[in-house]
């Protein structure tokens, strides 16, 4: 018996037990592999707010990448500036079995500016690491720590940031001192946070697990409508030596005005004299404001300034006047100062700018919800809104960068949430008229004129300052028609009370009407065809149309001698909750008049309406490809 026991122990010692790595890829549940290019195996983020000027964030993240499309999810990007420092970083790249391939540290990271080349003064930087792996699947393990000397901006937690990435485990813990007053806003989080209290600290923990990836859906709302995320804001805060407190938009707006703006609007005597001369003889405040705005546009250029508190605080108005440049904060502050010199009050407004409309959350105030500054000028009957970074925007025109969203107006009395004007479907127009001649070979020559208004005013903004030869090249991208050529191209912007951009040019298209045997096929809608949108089965997200528009096209064709119509398309009228479409065809002698109007309505629609929307766009697309078939005698 003893001999058998000794033999067993020797056998155990000679053949050690091999355990499987916890990060072996075959341990991932099958439901987390579906539609996923990567999966978060494990992620733990802890934010420890030890003081207003000492916030420590530690992160451990383990990501498995299934294919090349998932490579971007394996990258690590860490932002830092003078208020934050990267304490440590270490990581590993593992193979499919979870075995170590390589290790890396902070010395293996690249370092670069965190903003574009258009910035003059910047201390925001980033370090990033991209694993170079060619064998899939693989796993990356990151661990890092960042120390922040401020708590005005506390990192948000996004549990499932990407549709093509599933989540096995993701946990976020926020720790504060027992006496600290904090506000928490949970978005799309099922359940409540786990709260643990002790004499020294209070911690809040959120978790998400076993979350499959999902297919991205076209015309989906802002991801923040359905993503799981958490925002935290501290009442008492410190930022680059500035201290303050706020619990709502009113208090935040007051702090911005009193601590960041007030005292930075003094102007040199020469600037005040310039304003006096500009508005001399003008009795109307709107016209005075227009004169001052146009003066600012001609005098200054936009340059980003992102150093220290300068990320939130504008340059002195005196500096902008002397240097003739500034960022959005500085140019708004300067314009506001000039208007005040003319006794015209205005409001410094924080906005979340971008082509997708994003509002401030009215129930949760926080600094990072804004990324841009604009100026509101209240008048007797309305409010004029000014984009002060643009050197060529019409007076009072915001465009789709900042229209139709809530903004924070910062005043001595406090912050106020205001709404910028909406550019509606009826206002966002493209009105086109073309006179075209079709010859016996099916080629077309003629002249085209188009007027763009509302959000479509900026359709050609990227071309306005380009030389003529470059404009013609860019025009071919805009008019994607085979064998099209342009001449005598003109682009004129009317910056009056109803801003519009006008284009005109001569054109020719060789053999536009395709010939088959003795029949010609003339596609009537030559320049503005609507694209179809993908079909989506089992739609889960609401349908969101960010911006509506109205396109009105009239094309008048002079057909060649001896034409005889073989087939002509019927007039069309398509009506849906998403918009309307109409097209008509009339032939009088040799003159063929084709008219087309499409209006798409912006808004939110239930998920089950997507199929109807897809059918509407498909029907419009089919109608846009209608052909007149004729032959020549």
Short mmCIF file of C-alpha atoms in Angstrom, two decimals, residues 248-629:
data_model
loop_
_atom_site.label_atom_id
_atom_site.label_comp_id
_atom_site.label_asym_id
_atom_site.label_seq_id
_atom_site.Cartn_x
_atom_site.Cartn_y
_atom_site.Cartn_z
CA UNK A 248 -27.15 72.45 -12.44
CA UNK A 249 -26.92 74.38 -15.69
CA UNK A 250 -27.76 77.65 -13.94
CA UNK A 251 -24.76 77.37 -11.59
CA UNK A 252 -22.43 76.06 -14.29
CA UNK A 253 -23.29 78.94 -16.63
CA UNK A 254 -22.70 81.45 -13.85
CA UNK A 255 -19.27 79.92 -13.08
CA UNK A 256 -18.27 80.00 -16.76
CA UNK A 257 -19.22 83.67 -17.00
CA UNK A 258 -17.78 84.88 -13.69
CA UNK A 259 -14.57 82.80 -13.62
CA UNK A 260 -13.74 82.30 -17.30
CA UNK A 261 -15.20 85.25 -19.23
CA UNK A 262 -15.68 88.22 -16.91
CA UNK A 263 -12.68 90.54 -16.93
CA UNK A 264 -11.48 89.32 -20.34
CA UNK A 265 -13.66 91.62 -22.45
CA UNK A 266 -11.81 94.91 -22.04
CA UNK A 267 -10.95 96.51 -25.39
CA UNK A 268 -8.23 99.00 -26.32
CA UNK A 269 -9.42 102.51 -27.07
CA UNK A 270 -8.68 102.01 -30.76
CA UNK A 271 -11.11 99.10 -30.98
CA UNK A 272 -13.86 101.11 -29.31
CA UNK A 273 -13.29 103.96 -31.77
CA UNK A 274 -13.48 101.50 -34.66
CA UNK A 275 -16.88 100.25 -33.42
CA UNK A 276 -18.11 103.82 -33.09
CA UNK A 277 -17.13 104.54 -36.70
CA UNK A 278 -18.63 101.28 -37.97
CA UNK A 279 -22.10 101.97 -36.54
CA UNK A 280 -22.18 105.73 -37.12
CA UNK A 281 -25.46 106.74 -38.69
CA UNK A 282 -27.07 103.32 -38.17
CA UNK A 283 -30.16 103.33 -35.93
CA UNK A 284 -31.06 99.63 -36.20
CA UNK A 285 -29.34 97.26 -33.76
CA UNK A 286 -29.55 94.39 -36.24
CA UNK A 287 -27.68 96.40 -38.87
CA UNK A 288 -25.15 97.51 -36.27
CA UNK A 289 -24.55 93.91 -35.24
CA UNK A 290 -24.16 92.92 -38.89
CA UNK A 291 -21.51 95.60 -39.46
CA UNK A 292 -19.57 94.47 -36.41
CA UNK A 293 -19.84 90.77 -37.32
CA UNK A 294 -18.58 91.39 -40.86
CA UNK A 295 -15.71 93.45 -39.44
CA UNK A 296 -14.71 90.52 -37.20
CA UNK A 297 -14.89 88.14 -40.17
CA UNK A 298 -12.59 90.27 -42.32
CA UNK A 299 -10.13 91.08 -39.56
CA UNK A 300 -9.60 87.70 -37.88
CA UNK A 301 -8.79 84.11 -38.68
CA UNK A 302 -9.55 80.97 -36.70
CA UNK A 303 -6.69 79.24 -34.85
CA UNK A 304 -7.26 76.74 -32.05
CA UNK A 305 -5.81 77.51 -28.62
CA UNK A 306 -5.88 74.55 -26.21
CA UNK A 307 -3.41 75.22 -23.39
CA UNK A 308 -4.33 74.66 -19.74
CA UNK A 309 -7.39 76.60 -18.68
CA UNK A 310 -7.32 77.95 -22.26
CA UNK A 311 -9.14 74.78 -23.20
CA UNK A 312 -12.15 76.40 -21.53
CA UNK A 313 -11.22 80.07 -21.14
CA UNK A 314 -11.08 82.56 -24.03
CA UNK A 315 -8.12 84.77 -24.82
CA UNK A 316 -8.37 88.38 -23.73
CA UNK A 317 -10.37 90.49 -26.19
CA UNK A 318 -7.42 92.88 -26.32
CA UNK A 319 -5.12 90.06 -27.49
CA UNK A 320 -7.50 89.02 -30.24
CA UNK A 321 -7.72 92.62 -31.44
CA UNK A 322 -3.93 92.91 -31.55
CA UNK A 323 -3.16 89.48 -33.03
CA UNK A 324 -6.19 89.10 -35.34
CA UNK A 325 -6.71 85.43 -34.54
CA UNK A 326 -8.36 83.21 -31.97
CA UNK A 327 -10.33 80.03 -31.44
CA UNK A 328 -14.11 79.79 -31.09
CA UNK A 329 -14.04 80.96 -27.46
CA UNK A 330 -11.77 83.90 -28.21
CA UNK A 331 -13.62 85.06 -31.32
CA UNK A 332 -17.01 84.86 -29.60
CA UNK A 333 -15.67 86.75 -26.58
CA UNK A 334 -14.13 89.38 -28.87
CA UNK A 335 -17.30 89.80 -30.92
CA UNK A 336 -19.34 90.03 -27.73
CA UNK A 337 -17.00 92.76 -26.47
CA UNK A 338 -17.32 94.77 -29.70
CA UNK A 339 -21.11 94.48 -29.60
CA UNK A 340 -21.11 95.65 -25.99
CA UNK A 341 -19.12 98.71 -27.09
CA UNK A 342 -22.10 99.48 -29.34
CA UNK A 343 -24.53 98.85 -26.42
CA UNK A 344 -25.79 95.61 -27.97
CA UNK A 345 -26.06 92.77 -25.42
CA UNK A 346 -25.26 89.21 -26.46
CA UNK A 347 -24.92 85.74 -24.96
CA UNK A 348 -21.84 83.49 -24.90
CA UNK A 349 -23.25 80.02 -25.69
CA UNK A 350 -21.75 76.54 -25.32
CA UNK A 351 -22.98 74.04 -27.93
CA UNK A 352 -22.34 70.46 -28.98
CA UNK A 353 -21.49 71.10 -32.62
CA UNK A 354 -21.46 68.66 -35.51
CA UNK A 355 -23.56 67.55 -38.44
CA UNK A 356 -25.54 65.22 -36.14
CA UNK A 357 -27.78 67.23 -33.83
CA UNK A 358 -26.91 66.76 -30.14
CA UNK A 359 -28.61 68.47 -27.23
CA UNK A 360 -27.45 69.28 -23.75
CA UNK A 361 -29.10 66.93 -21.27
CA UNK A 362 -31.53 69.27 -19.49
CA UNK A 363 -31.51 67.06 -16.37
CA UNK A 364 -27.75 66.67 -15.98
CA UNK A 365 -25.29 69.55 -16.23
CA UNK A 366 -21.67 68.77 -17.10
CA UNK A 367 -18.85 70.62 -18.83
CA UNK A 368 -17.90 68.02 -21.43
CA UNK A 369 -21.29 68.08 -23.17
CA UNK A 370 -20.19 71.11 -25.18
CA UNK A 371 -17.39 71.30 -27.77
CA UNK A 372 -17.89 74.70 -29.42
CA UNK A 373 -18.91 78.30 -28.69
CA UNK A 374 -21.37 80.46 -30.65
CA UNK A 375 -22.95 83.85 -29.97
CA UNK A 376 -26.62 84.72 -29.51
CA UNK A 377 -27.73 88.32 -30.03
CA UNK A 378 -31.27 88.91 -28.70
CA UNK A 379 -33.25 91.44 -30.71
CA UNK A 380 -36.72 92.90 -30.12
CA UNK A 381 -38.54 90.31 -32.21
CA UNK A 382 -36.08 87.41 -32.48
CA UNK A 383 -32.53 86.25 -31.73
CA UNK A 384 -29.64 86.47 -34.19
CA UNK A 385 -27.17 83.59 -33.96
CA UNK A 386 -23.56 84.10 -35.03
CA UNK A 387 -20.87 81.56 -35.99
CA UNK A 388 -17.81 83.64 -35.15
CA UNK A 389 -15.18 81.19 -36.41
CA UNK A 390 -16.34 81.48 -40.02
CA UNK A 391 -14.83 84.13 -42.27
CA UNK A 392 -17.64 83.81 -44.83
CA UNK A 393 -20.85 82.71 -43.09
CA UNK A 394 -23.77 85.03 -43.79
CA UNK A 395 -24.84 87.18 -40.86
CA UNK A 396 -27.29 85.25 -38.69
CA UNK A 397 -26.71 81.91 -40.44
CA UNK A 398 -25.55 78.90 -38.42
CA UNK A 399 -25.84 76.07 -40.93
CA UNK A 400 -26.11 72.39 -40.05
CA UNK A 401 -23.09 72.52 -37.71
CA UNK A 402 -25.06 74.03 -34.82
CA UNK A 403 -28.71 74.33 -35.86
CA UNK A 404 -31.70 72.85 -34.00
CA UNK A 405 -30.18 71.94 -30.63
CA UNK A 406 -30.11 73.15 -27.02
CA UNK A 407 -27.15 75.29 -25.97
CA UNK A 408 -25.96 76.74 -22.67
CA UNK A 409 -26.01 80.53 -22.53
CA UNK A 410 -23.57 81.79 -19.86
CA UNK A 411 -24.64 85.04 -18.19
CA UNK A 412 -23.87 86.94 -14.96
CA UNK A 413 -27.26 85.79 -13.66
CA UNK A 414 -26.60 82.14 -14.46
CA UNK A 415 -26.82 79.59 -17.21
CA UNK A 416 -29.85 79.26 -19.46
CA UNK A 417 -30.66 76.48 -21.90
CA UNK A 418 -31.69 77.98 -25.25
CA UNK A 419 -32.58 76.42 -28.60
CA UNK A 420 -30.88 77.33 -31.86
CA UNK A 421 -33.13 77.76 -34.91
CA UNK A 422 -34.04 74.66 -36.90
CA UNK A 423 -33.39 74.32 -40.60
CA UNK A 424 -36.54 72.55 -41.78
CA UNK A 425 -37.23 70.33 -44.77
CA UNK A 426 -38.95 73.27 -46.45
CA UNK A 427 -35.92 75.53 -45.90
CA UNK A 428 -33.20 73.06 -46.97
CA UNK A 429 -33.82 73.39 -50.67
CA UNK A 430 -32.10 72.63 -53.91
CA UNK A 431 -33.89 74.19 -56.87
CA UNK A 432 -32.47 73.26 -60.26
CA UNK A 433 -33.38 74.16 -63.83
CA UNK A 434 -31.64 72.95 -66.96
CA UNK A 435 -32.10 73.71 -70.67
CA UNK A 436 -30.76 70.76 -72.68
CA UNK A 437 -30.51 69.87 -76.37
CA UNK A 438 -30.40 66.24 -77.49
CA UNK A 439 -28.81 65.61 -80.88
CA UNK A 440 -29.30 62.73 -83.33
CA UNK A 441 -26.51 60.70 -81.67
CA UNK A 442 -28.07 60.99 -78.19
CA UNK A 443 -25.48 63.49 -76.96
CA UNK A 444 -26.58 66.40 -74.76
CA UNK A 445 -25.46 70.00 -74.53
CA UNK A 446 -27.00 72.77 -72.47
CA UNK A 447 -26.94 75.03 -69.46
CA UNK A 448 -27.77 74.26 -65.84
CA UNK A 449 -28.60 76.59 -62.92
CA UNK A 450 -29.11 75.57 -59.30
CA UNK A 451 -29.95 77.50 -56.12
CA UNK A 452 -29.03 75.93 -52.75
CA UNK A 453 -30.61 77.24 -49.52
CA UNK A 454 -30.86 76.32 -45.84
CA UNK A 455 -28.56 73.47 -44.87
CA UNK A 456 -27.78 72.98 -48.56
CA UNK A 457 -26.23 76.46 -48.70
CA UNK A 458 -22.93 74.82 -47.73
CA UNK A 459 -23.04 72.09 -50.40
CA UNK A 460 -20.25 73.81 -52.32
CA UNK A 461 -18.40 75.43 -49.42
CA UNK A 462 -15.36 73.21 -50.00
CA UNK A 463 -15.11 74.58 -53.57
CA UNK A 464 -15.63 78.31 -53.06
CA UNK A 465 -11.98 79.26 -52.52
CA UNK A 466 -10.53 76.74 -54.99
CA UNK A 467 -9.04 77.80 -58.34
CA UNK A 468 -11.25 77.34 -61.40
CA UNK A 469 -9.45 74.24 -62.71
CA UNK A 470 -9.80 72.53 -59.34
CA UNK A 471 -13.49 73.50 -59.16
CA UNK A 472 -14.11 71.71 -62.45
CA UNK A 473 -12.46 68.56 -61.09
CA UNK A 474 -14.54 68.68 -57.92
CA UNK A 475 -17.67 69.29 -59.96
CA UNK A 476 -17.22 65.89 -61.62
CA UNK A 477 -17.47 64.30 -58.18
CA UNK A 478 -20.66 66.22 -57.50
CA UNK A 479 -22.23 65.29 -60.85
CA UNK A 480 -21.40 61.63 -61.20
CA UNK A 481 -22.44 61.23 -64.85
CA UNK A 482 -20.35 59.34 -67.41
CA UNK A 483 -18.71 61.49 -70.11
CA UNK A 484 -19.89 64.79 -68.60
CA UNK A 485 -17.84 67.94 -69.23
CA UNK A 486 -18.28 71.47 -67.90
CA UNK A 487 -17.44 74.99 -69.01
CA UNK A 488 -18.19 78.54 -67.88
CA UNK A 489 -18.72 77.38 -64.28
CA UNK A 490 -19.81 80.12 -61.87
CA UNK A 491 -20.43 79.92 -58.14
CA UNK A 492 -22.01 82.90 -56.36
CA UNK A 493 -23.08 83.16 -52.71
CA UNK A 494 -25.86 85.53 -51.72
CA UNK A 495 -25.40 86.41 -48.04
CA UNK A 496 -28.59 88.43 -47.68
CA UNK A 497 -31.58 87.77 -45.42
CA UNK A 498 -32.22 84.44 -47.19
CA UNK A 499 -28.71 83.07 -47.89
CA UNK A 500 -28.27 80.94 -50.96
CA UNK A 501 -25.53 79.57 -53.19
CA UNK A 502 -26.01 79.70 -56.95
CA UNK A 503 -24.22 77.56 -59.47
CA UNK A 504 -24.35 77.79 -63.25
CA UNK A 505 -22.41 76.06 -66.00
CA UNK A 506 -22.55 74.83 -69.55
CA UNK A 507 -22.32 71.09 -70.05
CA UNK A 508 -22.05 68.38 -72.63
CA UNK A 509 -22.55 64.63 -72.25
CA UNK A 510 -21.53 62.47 -75.15
CA UNK A 511 -24.06 59.75 -76.10
CA UNK A 512 -26.08 60.25 -72.94
CA UNK A 513 -29.17 58.66 -74.49
CA UNK A 514 -28.00 55.08 -75.03
CA UNK A 515 -28.87 53.54 -78.39
CA UNK A 516 -29.85 49.92 -78.91
CA UNK A 517 -30.65 48.99 -82.51
CA UNK A 518 -32.82 51.91 -83.62
CA UNK A 519 -34.11 52.84 -80.15
CA UNK A 520 -32.78 55.60 -77.87
CA UNK A 521 -33.12 55.36 -74.09
CA UNK A 522 -33.18 58.81 -72.45
CA UNK A 523 -32.96 58.71 -68.64
CA UNK A 524 -34.93 61.80 -67.69
CA UNK A 525 -33.44 62.48 -64.27
CA UNK A 526 -29.87 63.13 -65.34
CA UNK A 527 -28.41 64.76 -62.23
CA UNK A 528 -30.19 63.92 -58.98
CA UNK A 529 -30.97 60.26 -58.48
CA UNK A 530 -31.91 59.00 -55.02
CA UNK A 531 -30.03 56.00 -53.71
CA UNK A 532 -31.71 52.99 -52.20
CA UNK A 533 -31.11 52.09 -48.57
CA UNK A 534 -30.39 48.59 -47.28
CA UNK A 535 -33.16 46.26 -46.26
CA UNK A 536 -32.97 45.33 -42.58
CA UNK A 537 -34.79 42.35 -41.16
CA UNK A 538 -35.80 42.34 -37.50
CA UNK A 539 -35.00 46.02 -37.06
CA UNK A 540 -34.33 46.85 -33.40
CA UNK A 541 -33.52 50.58 -33.38
CA UNK A 542 -35.82 53.50 -34.15
CA UNK A 543 -35.52 55.16 -37.54
CA UNK A 544 -33.85 58.55 -37.30
CA UNK A 545 -33.63 61.03 -40.16
CA UNK A 546 -31.24 63.72 -38.95
CA UNK A 547 -32.08 66.36 -41.53
CA UNK A 548 -34.81 66.77 -44.09
CA UNK A 549 -34.63 68.57 -47.41
CA UNK A 550 -36.56 69.48 -50.54
CA UNK A 551 -35.11 69.00 -54.03
CA UNK A 552 -36.96 70.57 -56.96
CA UNK A 553 -35.64 69.75 -60.45
CA UNK A 554 -36.92 70.93 -63.82
CA UNK A 555 -35.12 69.65 -66.92
CA UNK A 556 -36.28 70.90 -70.31
CA UNK A 557 -35.04 68.78 -73.24
CA UNK A 558 -35.17 69.82 -76.87
CA UNK A 559 -35.48 66.50 -78.68
CA UNK A 560 -33.99 65.94 -82.15
CA UNK A 561 -35.95 66.27 -85.39
CA UNK A 562 -37.96 63.25 -86.39
CA UNK A 563 -38.20 61.68 -82.92
CA UNK A 564 -41.06 59.31 -82.27
CA UNK A 565 -41.93 58.21 -78.75
CA UNK A 566 -42.12 54.47 -78.27
CA UNK A 567 -42.58 54.37 -74.51
CA UNK A 568 -42.83 57.11 -71.93
CA UNK A 569 -42.98 56.75 -68.13
CA UNK A 570 -46.12 57.57 -66.21
CA UNK A 571 -46.29 60.53 -63.86
CA UNK A 572 -45.53 59.49 -60.29
CA UNK A 573 -46.85 60.54 -56.90
CA UNK A 574 -45.50 58.72 -53.83
CA UNK A 575 -46.71 59.76 -50.40
CA UNK A 576 -45.37 58.34 -47.13
CA UNK A 577 -44.85 59.44 -43.52
CA UNK A 578 -41.21 60.09 -44.44
CA UNK A 579 -41.84 62.45 -47.31
CA UNK A 580 -43.35 62.87 -50.74
CA UNK A 581 -42.13 62.39 -54.28
CA UNK A 582 -43.64 63.54 -57.53
CA UNK A 583 -42.45 63.43 -61.12
CA UNK A 584 -44.15 64.45 -64.31
CA UNK A 585 -43.43 64.46 -68.01
CA UNK A 586 -44.93 66.71 -70.66
CA UNK A 587 -44.10 66.78 -74.39
CA UNK A 588 -45.11 69.73 -76.57
CA UNK A 589 -43.68 69.57 -80.07
CA UNK A 590 -39.96 68.86 -79.65
CA UNK A 591 -39.92 70.18 -76.07
CA UNK A 592 -39.94 67.64 -73.26
CA UNK A 593 -40.36 69.06 -69.74
CA UNK A 594 -39.46 66.78 -66.85
CA UNK A 595 -40.26 67.91 -63.30
CA UNK A 596 -39.28 66.16 -60.10
CA UNK A 597 -39.80 67.11 -56.44
CA UNK A 598 -38.58 65.07 -53.49
CA UNK A 599 -39.14 66.14 -49.91
CA UNK A 600 -37.65 64.07 -47.10
CA UNK A 601 -38.82 64.83 -43.56
CA UNK A 602 -36.51 64.71 -40.56
CA UNK A 603 -37.66 63.03 -37.36
CA UNK A 604 -37.85 59.88 -35.28
CA UNK A 605 -39.94 56.90 -36.35
CA UNK A 606 -40.60 53.48 -34.75
CA UNK A 607 -38.32 50.59 -35.70
CA UNK A 608 -41.18 48.74 -37.39
CA UNK A 609 -41.51 51.65 -39.84
CA UNK A 610 -38.09 50.99 -41.37
CA UNK A 611 -39.43 48.60 -43.99
CA UNK A 612 -41.88 51.26 -45.13
CA UNK A 613 -39.05 53.80 -45.28
CA UNK A 614 -36.87 51.40 -47.29
CA UNK A 615 -39.75 50.78 -49.71
CA UNK A 616 -40.30 54.52 -50.09
CA UNK A 617 -36.67 55.14 -50.98
CA UNK A 618 -36.61 52.15 -53.34
CA UNK A 619 -39.71 53.39 -55.13
CA UNK A 620 -38.17 56.85 -55.46
CA UNK A 621 -34.99 55.30 -56.82
CA UNK A 622 -36.95 53.31 -59.41
CA UNK A 623 -38.87 56.42 -60.46
CA UNK A 624 -35.60 58.35 -60.74
CA UNK A 625 -34.36 55.86 -63.33
CA UNK A 626 -37.40 56.22 -65.58
CA UNK A 627 -36.55 56.41 -69.31
CA UNK A 628 -38.17 57.85 -72.37
CA UNK A 629 -37.72 55.42 -75.26
#
